[in-house]
Amino acid sequence: VGSAADIAAGDPRPLEATAATDAAWLRLRLPSQPSGRHPVACGAPAALGAWNPAAAAPLVRRQHSRPASRDRAGGSGQGGEKGDEEWLLKALPGVPSGAEFKYVLLSEGGQAFWEDGRPNRKWPEAPAMHCFGCASPREAADGAEIEIEWGRPDLQPCDPLQTPGAILHAFHWPFEEVRKRAHEIAQYGFDAVQLSPAQRSVQGDQWWTRYQPVRYEEVHGLGDESSLRSACAACAGVELRVFGDLVFNHMQVVASCDEWRRAQHDHNHLEHLKRRLSERLGPTFNRHDFQWPWFPLEGEEWDGPNRMEGWGCGEWSELNGGSEKVMSVHTAHMEKLKNCGISGFRFDAAKHMRPEHIAEYVRRANVYSFGEVLSVDPKMQKDYTEAISLKGDPLPTTDFLLAVWLRRLLEQGPEAVDFELEAWVRHLLDVEFGR
């Protein structure tokens, strides 16, 4: 084949590969491209263009691409979703193992579309297969995995077939987008997809609108009930579990913190705000289904002993947790989602709900569940993991402590963290968060 510049300029030679696939050093999968657009391998060595896409090494399209079959152990088989293409590049003399490169898509006019949002790739020591723009969630780059031991040595490993090891948070994705990309998500090694909340919420395109429920009886906003069923069916077809996000702690904001604060000294204004609450969230709920007396969660109160009764930011409409009426509405919502194909749940704002209330929801749901306990304090996590049983095991919670630790490690290196769990916790609580 000619150079990338020749092809971009309209070289009439065919792009289809005629050599056997096993002769290729690199195999690249990407969605079917518009006519005239093709990938090149662009990197530091001269054979890869010295970071100049126009002089980079062009790949050739394989004539036939077979549909993929997913390996349950976490890998992916040959090919990809219908419409995907496979492009090949033979071994290049003068490119050493470990040389940095990226794939670039070149248009006929010479416009370059680089892989974004991932580290530079490393030239492999053996033939390799890649997906354009994506790094496996089990590998930070194309090199060997980094295994980090976390927690006490007596902790038991979990069964990956029962407990998901890698969950894609499809944050604010429409359900139709999840359906279309289910095969791609599975190929990258994920075990499950977490959706954003499915209930009817306040109007708006911002992500936070999904966390202000208006009606739990409807699936609305990111798609309707039919589109949710289709997304779940597509995920089930490639052995992906689907988790719903449950916002059961609070509902729509109907007044600002300043309004609620002023109303505490003005009975008529308080009555006006309570009527507004009933009007906005009725007929399912009325003023009696919310937490009184009102008080704002601000500053240290977010993690304080009253965090389960306060109104977040002084304006989240805090539901009366534990009320059978409230729980019945929420239970019906969980059943609706399960009937659509949802196979597990995340409990939003779990640290603002009493453990015994979440335990009852978990019992009723009878599926894999975990909680968002937004704290780096292990003691607060234990308030939930030790009080709530998930089919005999502790309820999992989002590991924010590990997230903070990993971010510091990746951004600043090993010298910026402590590998002793207890010392790291003390550092965060006493120094980072000033507590």
Short mmCIF file of C-alpha atoms in Angstrom, two decimals, residues 32-264:
data_model
loop_
_atom_site.label_atom_id
_atom_site.label_comp_id
_atom_site.label_asym_id
_atom_site.label_seq_id
_atom_site.Cartn_x
_atom_site.Cartn_y
_atom_site.Cartn_z
CA SER A 32 -17.85 1.38 9.75
CA GLN A 33 -16.33 4.64 8.49
CA PRO A 34 -17.57 7.10 5.86
CA SER A 35 -16.09 6.66 2.42
CA GLY A 36 -12.60 8.10 2.19
CA ARG A 37 -11.77 7.83 5.89
CA HIS A 38 -9.20 5.28 7.04
CA PRO A 39 -6.98 4.61 10.09
CA VAL A 40 -3.22 4.99 10.42
CA ALA A 41 -0.79 4.12 13.23
CA CYS A 42 0.97 7.35 14.17
CA GLY A 43 3.77 7.50 16.69
CA ALA A 44 7.30 8.49 17.63
CA PRO A 45 9.35 6.21 15.28
CA ALA A 46 9.95 7.42 11.75
CA ALA A 47 8.14 4.33 10.42
CA LEU A 48 5.05 5.65 12.23
CA GLY A 49 5.41 9.17 10.88
CA ALA A 50 7.21 10.80 13.84
CA TRP A 51 3.77 11.96 15.11
CA ASN A 52 2.85 13.33 11.66
CA PRO A 53 -0.42 11.60 10.61
CA ALA A 54 0.18 12.32 6.93
CA ALA A 55 3.39 10.25 7.05
CA ALA A 56 2.08 7.56 9.40
CA ALA A 57 1.67 3.83 8.65
CA PRO A 58 -1.72 3.14 7.01
CA LEU A 59 -3.75 0.07 7.92
CA VAL A 60 -5.60 -1.96 5.31
CA ARG A 61 -9.19 -3.10 5.61
CA ARG A 62 -9.86 -6.79 5.97
CA GLN A 63 -12.29 -8.07 3.34
CA HIS A 64 -14.64 -9.91 5.69
CA SER A 65 -15.34 -9.30 9.35
CA ARG A 66 -17.15 -11.92 11.36
CA PRO A 67 -19.59 -11.12 14.18
CA ALA A 68 -18.05 -11.25 17.61
CA SER A 69 -18.61 -13.93 20.22
CA ARG A 70 -17.99 -12.81 23.76
CA ASP A 71 -15.74 -14.81 26.04
CA ARG A 72 -17.40 -14.94 29.47
CA ALA A 73 -14.00 -14.90 31.15
CA GLY A 74 -13.74 -11.25 30.24
CA GLY A 75 -12.15 -11.19 26.79
CA SER A 76 -13.78 -10.75 23.45
CA GLY A 77 -13.78 -12.98 20.42
CA GLN A 78 -13.29 -12.28 16.76
CA GLY A 79 -14.91 -9.33 15.11
CA GLY A 80 -17.49 -6.90 16.43
CA GLU A 81 -21.03 -5.68 16.02
CA LYS A 82 -22.58 -5.80 12.59
CA GLY A 83 -21.17 -2.87 10.65
CA ASP A 84 -17.82 -2.89 12.43
CA GLU A 85 -14.65 -3.07 10.33
CA GLU A 86 -11.33 -4.76 10.96
CA TRP A 87 -8.13 -3.11 9.76
CA LEU A 88 -4.70 -4.72 9.62
CA LEU A 89 -1.05 -3.65 9.77
CA LYS A 90 1.94 -5.95 9.23
CA ALA A 91 5.03 -5.83 11.42
CA LEU A 92 7.20 -2.79 10.68
CA PRO A 93 10.98 -2.88 10.83
CA GLY A 94 12.42 -0.05 12.87
CA VAL A 95 9.55 0.12 15.38
CA PRO A 96 10.83 -1.12 18.76
CA SER A 97 8.60 -2.77 21.34
CA GLY A 98 7.21 -0.18 23.72
CA ALA A 99 7.32 2.69 21.21
CA GLU A 100 4.43 5.09 21.82
CA PHE A 101 1.73 5.52 19.19
CA LYS A 102 -1.95 6.17 18.65
CA TYR A 103 -4.44 5.37 15.96
CA VAL A 104 -5.64 8.30 13.85
CA LEU A 105 -8.51 8.43 11.35
CA LEU A 106 -7.64 10.42 8.22
CA SER A 107 -10.25 11.88 5.89
CA GLU A 108 -9.81 12.40 2.15
CA GLY A 109 -9.05 16.05 2.81
CA GLY A 110 -6.30 15.14 5.26
CA GLN A 111 -8.24 16.01 8.44
CA ALA A 112 -7.00 13.91 11.38
CA PHE A 113 -9.24 12.43 14.07
CA TRP A 114 -7.05 11.27 16.96
CA GLU A 115 -7.87 8.76 19.68
CA ASP A 116 -8.85 10.92 22.63
CA GLY A 117 -9.34 10.20 26.31
CA ARG A 118 -6.81 7.37 26.59
CA PRO A 119 -3.05 7.05 27.19
CA ASN A 120 -0.63 6.61 24.31
CA ARG A 121 -0.45 3.02 23.20
CA LYS A 122 2.74 0.94 23.41
CA TRP A 123 3.96 -0.98 20.36
CA PRO A 124 3.29 -4.62 21.31
CA GLU A 125 5.86 -7.37 21.61
CA ALA A 126 3.44 -9.80 19.95
CA PRO A 127 0.49 -9.45 17.55
CA ALA A 128 -2.33 -7.52 19.21
CA MET A 129 -5.94 -6.54 18.61
CA HIS A 130 -7.31 -3.12 19.61
CA CYS A 131 -10.55 -1.14 19.52
CA PHE A 132 -10.26 2.45 18.32
CA GLY A 133 -10.15 4.99 21.13
CA CYS A 134 -10.66 2.56 23.98
CA ALA A 135 -8.52 1.17 26.76
CA SER A 136 -9.77 -1.95 28.51
CA PRO A 137 -11.18 -1.19 31.98
CA ARG A 138 -8.96 -4.00 33.22
CA GLU A 139 -5.83 -2.36 31.80
CA ALA A 140 -4.92 1.31 32.17
CA ALA A 141 -2.93 1.04 28.92
CA ASP A 142 -1.78 -1.72 26.59
CA GLY A 143 0.82 -2.99 29.05
CA ALA A 144 0.43 -5.50 31.85
CA GLU A 145 -2.25 -5.00 34.46
CA ILE A 146 -1.27 -3.32 37.73
CA GLU A 147 -2.61 -5.30 40.65
CA ILE A 148 -3.17 -3.28 43.83
CA GLU A 149 -3.97 -5.13 47.03
CA TRP A 150 -6.52 -3.23 49.08
CA GLY A 151 -7.87 -3.93 52.55
CA ARG A 152 -6.96 -6.64 55.02
CA PRO A 153 -5.29 -9.88 53.86
CA ASP A 154 -8.11 -11.96 55.33
CA LEU A 155 -10.73 -10.50 52.94
CA GLN A 156 -12.14 -13.17 50.66
CA PRO A 157 -12.27 -12.73 46.89
CA CYS A 158 -15.72 -12.55 45.34
CA ASP A 159 -17.13 -14.68 42.55
CA PRO A 160 -17.07 -12.49 39.39
CA LEU A 161 -20.07 -14.37 38.00
CA GLN A 162 -22.10 -13.34 41.05
CA THR A 163 -20.52 -9.96 41.79
CA PRO A 164 -19.65 -7.64 38.88
CA GLY A 165 -15.98 -6.75 38.67
CA ALA A 166 -16.24 -3.87 36.20
CA ILE A 167 -19.38 -1.72 35.85
CA LEU A 168 -19.75 0.90 33.13
CA HIS A 169 -21.56 3.92 34.56
CA ALA A 170 -23.61 4.98 31.53
CA PHE A 171 -23.99 8.38 33.14
CA HIS A 172 -26.98 10.27 31.72
CA TRP A 173 -27.04 8.03 28.62
CA PRO A 174 -30.40 7.65 26.86
CA PHE A 175 -31.57 4.04 27.00
CA GLU A 176 -31.40 3.84 23.21
CA GLU A 177 -27.68 4.68 23.36
CA VAL A 178 -27.16 1.81 25.81
CA ARG A 179 -29.02 -0.52 23.46
CA LYS A 180 -26.92 0.48 20.46
CA ARG A 181 -23.61 0.16 22.32
CA ALA A 182 -24.27 -2.96 24.41
CA HIS A 183 -22.09 -5.15 22.19
CA GLU A 184 -19.26 -2.61 22.31
CA ILE A 185 -19.47 -2.32 26.11
CA ALA A 186 -19.30 -6.10 26.47
CA GLN A 187 -16.30 -6.30 24.14
CA TYR A 188 -14.33 -3.96 26.39
CA GLY A 189 -14.65 -6.39 29.29
CA PHE A 190 -17.41 -4.87 31.42
CA ASP A 191 -19.70 -7.14 33.42
CA ALA A 192 -22.57 -4.68 33.96
CA VAL A 193 -24.02 -1.29 33.02
CA GLN A 194 -25.33 1.20 35.56
CA LEU A 195 -28.07 3.48 34.24
CA SER A 196 -29.04 6.92 35.47
CA PRO A 197 -32.38 7.15 37.34
CA ALA A 198 -35.34 6.07 35.21
CA GLN A 199 -38.30 7.74 36.95
CA ARG A 200 -39.99 10.94 35.76
CA SER A 201 -37.95 13.85 37.08
CA VAL A 202 -37.94 17.63 36.79
CA GLN A 203 -37.60 18.89 33.24
CA GLY A 204 -34.16 19.72 31.89
CA ASP A 205 -31.19 18.25 30.08
CA GLN A 206 -28.71 18.59 32.96
CA TRP A 207 -27.61 15.37 34.68
CA TRP A 208 -28.79 16.53 38.10
CA THR A 209 -32.41 16.72 36.96
CA ARG A 210 -32.47 12.90 37.05
CA TYR A 211 -31.89 13.13 40.81
CA GLN A 212 -35.02 15.17 41.48
CA PRO A 213 -37.86 12.63 41.13
CA VAL A 214 -41.41 13.77 40.39
CA ARG A 215 -43.24 10.46 39.76
CA TYR A 216 -41.99 6.95 40.42
CA GLU A 217 -44.89 5.41 38.49
CA GLU A 218 -43.41 6.42 35.12
CA VAL A 219 -40.26 5.61 33.17
CA HIS A 220 -39.46 8.93 31.53
CA GLY A 221 -36.65 11.29 30.60
CA LEU A 222 -33.90 9.08 29.19
CA GLY A 223 -36.44 6.96 27.36
CA ASP A 224 -39.78 5.29 27.96
CA GLU A 225 -40.55 1.83 29.27
CA SER A 226 -40.25 0.29 25.81
CA SER A 227 -36.77 1.72 25.20
CA LEU A 228 -35.64 0.55 28.65
CA ARG A 229 -36.82 -2.98 27.85
CA SER A 230 -34.93 -2.88 24.55
CA ALA A 231 -31.74 -1.69 26.27
CA CYS A 232 -31.96 -4.42 28.89
CA ALA A 233 -32.63 -7.07 26.24
CA ALA A 234 -29.60 -5.96 24.22
CA CYS A 235 -27.41 -6.12 27.34
CA ALA A 236 -28.74 -9.55 28.29
CA GLY A 237 -27.88 -10.75 24.79
CA VAL A 238 -24.18 -10.09 25.46
CA GLU A 239 -24.26 -11.22 29.13
CA LEU A 240 -24.25 -7.73 30.63
CA ARG A 241 -26.21 -7.10 33.80
CA VAL A 242 -28.10 -3.81 34.08
CA PHE A 243 -28.34 -1.83 37.32
CA GLY A 244 -30.95 0.81 38.01
CA ASP A 245 -30.22 3.92 40.07
CA LEU A 246 -32.77 4.49 42.84
CA VAL A 247 -33.37 7.99 44.23
CA PHE A 248 -35.46 7.09 47.27
CA ASN A 249 -34.07 9.56 49.82
CA HIS A 250 -35.64 12.73 48.43
CA MET A 251 -37.68 14.23 45.60
CA GLN A 252 -37.99 17.43 43.57
CA VAL A 253 -36.79 20.76 44.97
CA VAL A 254 -39.86 22.98 45.38
CA ALA A 255 -38.25 25.90 47.23
CA SER A 256 -34.80 27.26 47.94
CA CYS A 257 -33.03 26.87 51.26
CA ASP A 258 -33.58 30.58 51.93
CA GLU A 259 -37.34 30.20 51.41
CA TRP A 260 -37.55 27.24 53.77
CA ARG A 261 -35.41 29.06 56.34
CA ARG A 262 -37.61 32.15 56.18
CA ALA A 263 -40.71 29.97 56.49
CA GLN A 264 -39.55 28.65 59.86
#
